[in-house]
mmCIF file of C-alpha atoms in Angstrom:
data_model
loop_
_atom_site.group_PDB
_atom_site.id
_atom_site.type_symbol
_atom_site.label_atom_id
_atom_site.label_comp_id
_atom_site.label_asym_id
_atom_site.label_seq_id
_atom_site.Cartn_x
_atom_site.Cartn_y
_atom_site.Cartn_z
ATOM 1 C CA MET A 1 116.632 88.408 106.785
ATOM 2 C CA VAL A 2 116.694 87.941 110.546
ATOM 3 C CA GLU A 3 113.650 89.400 112.227
ATOM 4 C CA VAL A 4 114.313 91.526 115.276
ATOM 5 C CA PRO A 5 111.849 91.021 118.134
ATOM 6 C CA ALA A 6 109.952 94.181 119.044
ATOM 7 C CA ASP A 7 111.365 94.153 122.570
ATOM 8 C CA MET A 8 114.913 94.418 121.206
ATOM 9 C CA THR A 9 114.440 97.130 118.611
ATOM 10 C CA THR A 10 116.120 100.430 118.014
ATOM 11 C CA ILE A 11 113.732 102.755 116.203
ATOM 12 C CA GLY A 12 115.251 105.263 113.792
ATOM 13 C CA PHE A 13 113.333 108.387 112.837
ATOM 14 C CA ILE A 14 113.710 110.338 109.617
ATOM 15 C CA GLY A 15 111.651 113.333 110.635
ATOM 16 C CA SER A 16 110.872 114.211 114.243
ATOM 17 C CA GLY A 17 107.779 116.411 114.027
ATOM 18 C CA ASN A 18 104.423 115.762 115.674
ATOM 19 C CA ILE A 19 104.035 112.124 114.646
ATOM 20 C CA GLY A 20 107.721 111.278 114.917
ATOM 21 C CA SER A 21 108.141 112.766 118.377
ATOM 22 C CA THR A 22 104.922 111.126 119.594
ATOM 23 C CA VAL A 23 105.976 107.693 118.356
ATOM 24 C CA ALA A 24 109.401 108.278 119.914
ATOM 25 C CA ARG A 25 107.816 109.048 123.295
ATOM 26 C CA LEU A 26 105.697 105.897 123.110
ATOM 27 C CA ALA A 27 108.717 103.847 122.025
ATOM 28 C CA VAL A 28 110.936 105.037 124.887
ATOM 29 C CA ALA A 29 108.108 104.420 127.366
ATOM 30 C CA ALA A 30 107.879 100.870 125.997
ATOM 31 C CA GLY A 31 111.614 100.303 126.501
ATOM 32 C CA HIS A 32 112.909 100.859 122.969
ATOM 33 C CA ASP A 33 115.930 102.936 122.012
ATOM 34 C CA VAL A 34 115.333 105.758 119.540
ATOM 35 C CA VAL A 35 117.595 107.645 117.143
ATOM 36 C CA LEU A 36 116.045 110.905 115.982
ATOM 37 C CA SER A 37 116.811 113.029 112.937
ATOM 38 C CA ASN A 38 115.366 115.860 110.910
ATOM 39 C CA SER A 39 116.332 118.072 107.985
ATOM 40 C CA ARG A 40 117.779 120.805 110.202
ATOM 41 C CA GLY A 41 120.488 118.868 112.018
ATOM 42 C CA PRO A 42 120.954 116.938 115.277
ATOM 43 C CA GLN A 43 121.600 120.109 117.285
ATOM 44 C CA THR A 44 117.969 121.162 116.793
ATOM 45 C CA LEU A 45 116.721 118.010 118.547
ATOM 46 C CA GLN A 46 118.534 118.410 121.855
ATOM 47 C CA ASP A 47 115.440 119.507 123.783
ATOM 48 C CA LEU A 48 113.515 116.444 122.617
ATOM 49 C CA VAL A 49 116.447 114.126 123.341
ATOM 50 C CA SER A 50 116.778 115.611 126.827
ATOM 51 C CA GLU A 51 113.064 115.073 127.423
ATOM 52 C CA LEU A 52 113.256 111.442 126.271
ATOM 53 C CA GLY A 53 116.306 110.597 128.339
ATOM 54 C CA PRO A 54 119.166 108.136 127.962
ATOM 55 C CA LYS A 55 117.382 105.832 125.498
ATOM 56 C CA ALA A 56 117.318 108.626 122.891
ATOM 57 C CA ARG A 57 119.966 110.324 120.783
ATOM 58 C CA ALA A 58 120.023 112.667 117.796
ATOM 59 C CA ALA A 59 121.729 111.961 114.488
ATOM 60 C CA THR A 60 121.630 112.742 110.789
ATOM 61 C CA PRO A 61 118.939 111.080 108.639
ATOM 62 C CA ALA A 62 121.502 108.671 107.182
ATOM 63 C CA GLU A 63 122.750 107.771 110.663
ATOM 64 C CA ALA A 64 119.229 107.256 111.976
ATOM 65 C CA ALA A 65 118.431 105.054 108.993
ATOM 66 C CA ALA A 66 121.551 102.976 109.587
ATOM 67 C CA ALA A 67 120.955 102.667 113.343
ATOM 68 C CA GLY A 68 117.321 101.645 113.275
ATOM 69 C CA ASP A 69 116.120 98.050 113.226
ATOM 70 C CA ILE A 70 112.850 99.678 112.206
ATOM 71 C CA VAL A 71 112.920 103.154 110.652
ATOM 72 C CA VAL A 72 109.989 105.573 110.745
ATOM 73 C CA VAL A 73 109.900 107.932 107.766
ATOM 74 C CA THR A 74 107.758 110.871 108.791
ATOM 75 C CA VAL A 75 108.527 113.776 106.473
ATOM 76 C CA PRO A 76 106.234 115.820 104.239
ATOM 77 C CA LEU A 77 105.467 113.831 101.105
ATOM 78 C CA ARG A 78 107.126 116.467 98.949
ATOM 79 C CA ALA A 79 110.433 115.565 100.633
ATOM 80 C CA TYR A 80 110.269 111.784 100.260
ATOM 81 C CA ARG A 81 112.970 111.753 97.574
ATOM 82 C CA ASP A 82 115.398 113.213 100.137
ATOM 83 C CA VAL A 83 115.120 110.100 102.327
ATOM 84 C CA PRO A 84 118.494 108.276 102.257
ATOM 85 C CA ALA A 85 117.773 105.031 100.407
ATOM 86 C CA GLY A 86 121.092 103.223 100.820
ATOM 87 C CA PRO A 87 121.031 102.766 104.616
ATOM 88 C CA LEU A 88 117.441 101.489 104.414
ATOM 89 C CA ALA A 89 118.352 98.404 102.385
ATOM 90 C CA GLY A 90 116.853 95.384 104.107
ATOM 91 C CA LYS A 91 115.220 97.525 106.812
ATOM 92 C CA VAL A 92 111.574 97.650 107.833
ATOM 93 C CA VAL A 93 110.467 101.181 106.950
ATOM 94 C CA ILE A 94 107.263 102.619 108.399
ATOM 95 C CA ASP A 95 105.881 105.309 106.091
ATOM 96 C CA THR A 96 103.612 107.850 107.821
ATOM 97 C CA ASN A 97 103.196 110.137 104.810
ATOM 98 C CA ASN A 98 99.920 111.594 103.604
ATOM 99 C CA TYR A 99 99.273 113.540 100.410
ATOM 100 C CA TYR A 100 98.243 117.160 100.845
ATOM 101 C CA PRO A 101 98.454 118.862 97.414
ATOM 102 C CA GLU A 102 98.297 122.334 98.951
ATOM 103 C CA ARG A 103 101.494 121.519 100.886
ATOM 104 C CA ASP A 104 103.243 118.959 98.695
ATOM 105 C CA GLY A 105 102.329 120.066 95.189
ATOM 106 C CA VAL A 106 100.362 117.922 92.766
ATOM 107 C CA PHE A 107 101.443 114.322 92.156
ATOM 108 C CA ASP A 108 99.717 113.111 89.005
ATOM 109 C CA GLU A 109 100.070 109.436 89.941
ATOM 110 C CA LEU A 110 98.245 110.072 93.202
ATOM 111 C CA GLU A 111 95.597 112.222 91.568
ATOM 112 C CA ASP A 112 94.725 109.535 89.011
ATOM 113 C CA GLY A 113 95.012 106.651 91.474
ATOM 114 C CA SER A 114 97.782 104.868 89.572
ATOM 115 C CA SER A 115 99.999 104.847 92.669
ATOM 116 C CA THR A 116 99.812 105.378 96.417
ATOM 117 C CA THR A 117 102.032 107.261 98.816
ATOM 118 C CA GLY A 118 103.434 104.004 100.165
ATOM 119 C CA GLU A 119 104.255 102.797 96.674
ATOM 120 C CA LEU A 120 106.118 106.042 95.940
ATOM 121 C CA LEU A 121 108.367 105.552 98.956
ATOM 122 C CA GLN A 122 108.832 101.853 98.165
ATOM 123 C CA LYS A 123 109.976 102.789 94.653
ATOM 124 C CA HIS A 124 112.420 105.301 96.151
ATOM 125 C CA VAL A 125 113.835 102.729 98.609
ATOM 126 C CA PRO A 126 113.560 99.559 96.503
ATOM 127 C CA GLU A 127 115.610 97.463 98.912
ATOM 128 C CA GLY A 128 113.667 98.609 101.959
ATOM 129 C CA ARG A 129 110.520 96.878 103.223
ATOM 130 C CA VAL A 130 107.921 99.629 103.395
ATOM 131 C CA VAL A 131 104.859 99.398 105.623
ATOM 132 C CA LYS A 132 102.335 102.236 105.736
ATOM 133 C CA GLY A 133 101.377 103.145 109.301
ATOM 134 C CA PHE A 134 100.632 105.945 111.800
ATOM 135 C CA ASN A 135 99.241 108.096 108.969
ATOM 136 C CA ASN A 136 95.528 107.991 109.806
ATOM 137 C CA ILE A 137 95.536 109.237 113.402
ATOM 138 C CA TRP A 138 96.027 112.712 114.875
ATOM 139 C CA PHE A 139 99.220 112.754 116.912
ATOM 140 C CA GLY A 140 97.361 113.821 120.047
ATOM 141 C CA HIS A 141 95.150 110.746 119.904
ATOM 142 C CA LEU A 142 98.159 108.579 119.122
ATOM 143 C CA GLY A 143 99.713 109.815 122.316
ATOM 144 C CA SER A 144 96.592 109.349 124.449
ATOM 145 C CA LEU A 145 94.887 106.152 123.251
ATOM 146 C CA GLY A 146 97.543 103.488 123.844
ATOM 147 C CA ARG A 147 96.368 100.695 126.144
ATOM 148 C CA PRO A 148 97.879 97.431 127.457
ATOM 149 C CA ALA A 149 97.268 94.267 125.433
ATOM 150 C CA GLY A 150 93.887 92.747 126.173
ATOM 151 C CA SER A 151 92.265 96.003 127.306
ATOM 152 C CA ALA A 152 88.605 96.287 126.355
ATOM 153 C CA ASP A 153 89.159 99.862 125.162
ATOM 154 C CA ARG A 154 92.278 99.191 123.094
ATOM 155 C CA SER A 155 92.441 100.967 119.755
ATOM 156 C CA ALA A 156 93.687 99.550 116.467
ATOM 157 C CA LEU A 157 95.751 101.138 113.725
ATOM 158 C CA PRO A 158 95.714 100.037 110.066
ATOM 159 C CA ILE A 159 98.895 99.064 108.238
ATOM 160 C CA ALA A 160 99.546 98.206 104.597
ATOM 161 C CA GLY A 161 102.557 96.606 102.967
ATOM 162 C CA ASP A 162 103.816 94.087 100.445
ATOM 163 C CA ASP A 163 106.153 92.163 102.792
ATOM 164 C CA ALA A 164 104.363 89.876 105.242
ATOM 165 C CA ALA A 165 107.348 89.545 107.595
ATOM 166 C CA ALA A 166 107.774 93.321 107.726
ATOM 167 C CA LYS A 167 104.105 93.730 108.590
ATOM 168 C CA ARG A 168 104.472 91.225 111.416
ATOM 169 C CA GLN A 169 107.370 93.228 112.850
ATOM 170 C CA VAL A 170 105.388 96.451 112.639
ATOM 171 C CA ALA A 171 102.413 94.767 114.321
ATOM 172 C CA GLU A 172 104.713 93.639 117.152
ATOM 173 C CA LEU A 173 106.004 97.184 117.525
ATOM 174 C CA LEU A 174 102.485 98.627 117.578
ATOM 175 C CA ASP A 175 101.490 96.076 120.193
ATOM 176 C CA SER A 176 104.379 97.202 122.390
ATOM 177 C CA LEU A 177 103.242 100.827 121.945
ATOM 178 C CA GLY A 178 99.684 100.011 123.046
ATOM 179 C CA PHE A 179 97.765 99.376 119.826
ATOM 180 C CA ASP A 180 96.241 96.480 117.943
ATOM 181 C CA THR A 181 96.774 96.209 114.185
ATOM 182 C CA VAL A 182 94.430 95.789 111.235
ATOM 183 C CA ASP A 183 96.003 94.647 107.965
ATOM 184 C CA ALA A 184 94.698 96.870 105.174
ATOM 185 C CA GLY A 185 96.414 94.812 102.473
ATOM 186 C CA PRO A 186 99.291 95.651 100.109
ATOM 187 C CA LEU A 187 100.729 99.107 99.529
ATOM 188 C CA ALA A 188 98.416 99.459 96.528
ATOM 189 C CA GLU A 189 95.540 99.554 99.044
ATOM 190 C CA ASN A 190 96.986 102.200 101.341
ATOM 191 C CA TRP A 191 94.746 104.815 99.742
ATOM 192 C CA ARG A 192 92.114 103.417 102.127
ATOM 193 C CA THR A 193 93.935 105.048 105.064
ATOM 194 C CA GLN A 194 94.687 108.419 103.521
ATOM 195 C CA ARG A 195 93.173 111.864 104.036
ATOM 196 C CA ASP A 196 89.381 112.157 103.734
ATOM 197 C CA THR A 197 88.745 108.406 104.038
ATOM 198 C CA PRO A 198 86.455 106.974 106.751
ATOM 199 C CA VAL A 199 89.389 105.657 108.828
ATOM 200 C CA TYR A 200 91.263 108.973 108.752
ATOM 201 C CA VAL A 201 91.234 110.670 112.190
ATOM 202 C CA THR A 202 87.471 110.410 112.818
ATOM 203 C CA PRO A 203 87.277 106.934 114.441
ATOM 204 C CA TYR A 204 89.607 108.141 117.209
ATOM 205 C CA GLY A 205 87.603 111.251 118.073
ATOM 206 C CA GLU A 206 87.410 114.866 117.002
ATOM 207 C CA TYR A 207 90.608 116.403 115.664
ATOM 208 C CA GLY A 208 92.259 118.569 118.285
ATOM 209 C CA VAL A 209 90.159 117.260 121.167
ATOM 210 C CA LEU A 210 91.693 115.048 123.845
ATOM 211 C CA PRO A 211 91.665 112.361 125.126
ATOM 212 C CA GLY A 212 89.959 110.860 122.064
ATOM 213 C CA THR A 213 87.716 107.850 121.525
ATOM 214 C CA PRO A 214 89.042 104.280 121.402
ATOM 215 C CA ALA A 215 88.555 102.660 117.987
ATOM 216 C CA SER A 216 88.499 98.858 118.028
ATOM 217 C CA ALA A 217 89.830 96.597 115.303
ATOM 218 C CA GLN A 218 86.249 96.026 114.133
ATOM 219 C CA VAL A 219 85.627 99.765 113.849
ATOM 220 C CA VAL A 220 88.818 100.162 111.828
ATOM 221 C CA ARG A 221 87.974 97.206 109.546
ATOM 222 C CA GLU A 222 84.553 98.652 108.800
ATOM 223 C CA ALA A 223 86.025 102.063 108.051
ATOM 224 C CA LEU A 224 88.599 100.563 105.678
ATOM 225 C CA ALA A 225 85.891 98.623 103.866
ATOM 226 C CA ALA A 226 83.808 101.805 103.432
ATOM 227 C CA ALA A 227 86.571 103.724 101.662
ATOM 228 C CA LYS A 228 85.996 104.805 98.070
ATOM 229 C CA PRO A 229 88.821 105.605 95.626
ATOM 230 C CA ALA A 230 89.167 109.367 95.155
ATOM 231 C CA ALA A 231 89.679 108.900 91.428
ATOM 232 C CA ALA A 232 86.502 106.806 91.056
#
């Protein structure tokens, strides 16, 4: 597997809602190309593509998966089985999903703690290299808190994954978008970044209130360490 440097990446998006469109804006601003998709068809993304400019285009989910050096999967968890697995073989896949039973229905393996959201997607795309990321921050804060490398008020985002090289590539991408990275461990540990955990939303400020509060790598590490399993 040849690693693609972050400054040469095309980012594919399966899902282009609040998180997807925010990451796409950050990516284009950082010089990346983006290929956007959703479940409703490329024609529904023309306004966003026009806003983003010549480094963006719309496609089908399968086309976005095939085009991306890194692919961001940002769909409701209930729809994860609809993600096209074949084109993701060998790709770094960033999984932004969170589990909301009232929206997604009940997943027994998540309720009893025998699996995590990242592990579900990894099982669905067995030849992809899944890294959990972007799932613990409100999209408004994601859009407002990016800072240049070395800034005293730079925020950090947690990631989790089973492939060390994939995590390095995601960390390079996050760095280009304005964020430091904290490694939360393997996908089995990504419950530490899910809904209602200490690192979920709160470190970056109050939900719905801009511009947010920078959260350093140390703050994020401490929040990850304080997490308790829901099933415990």
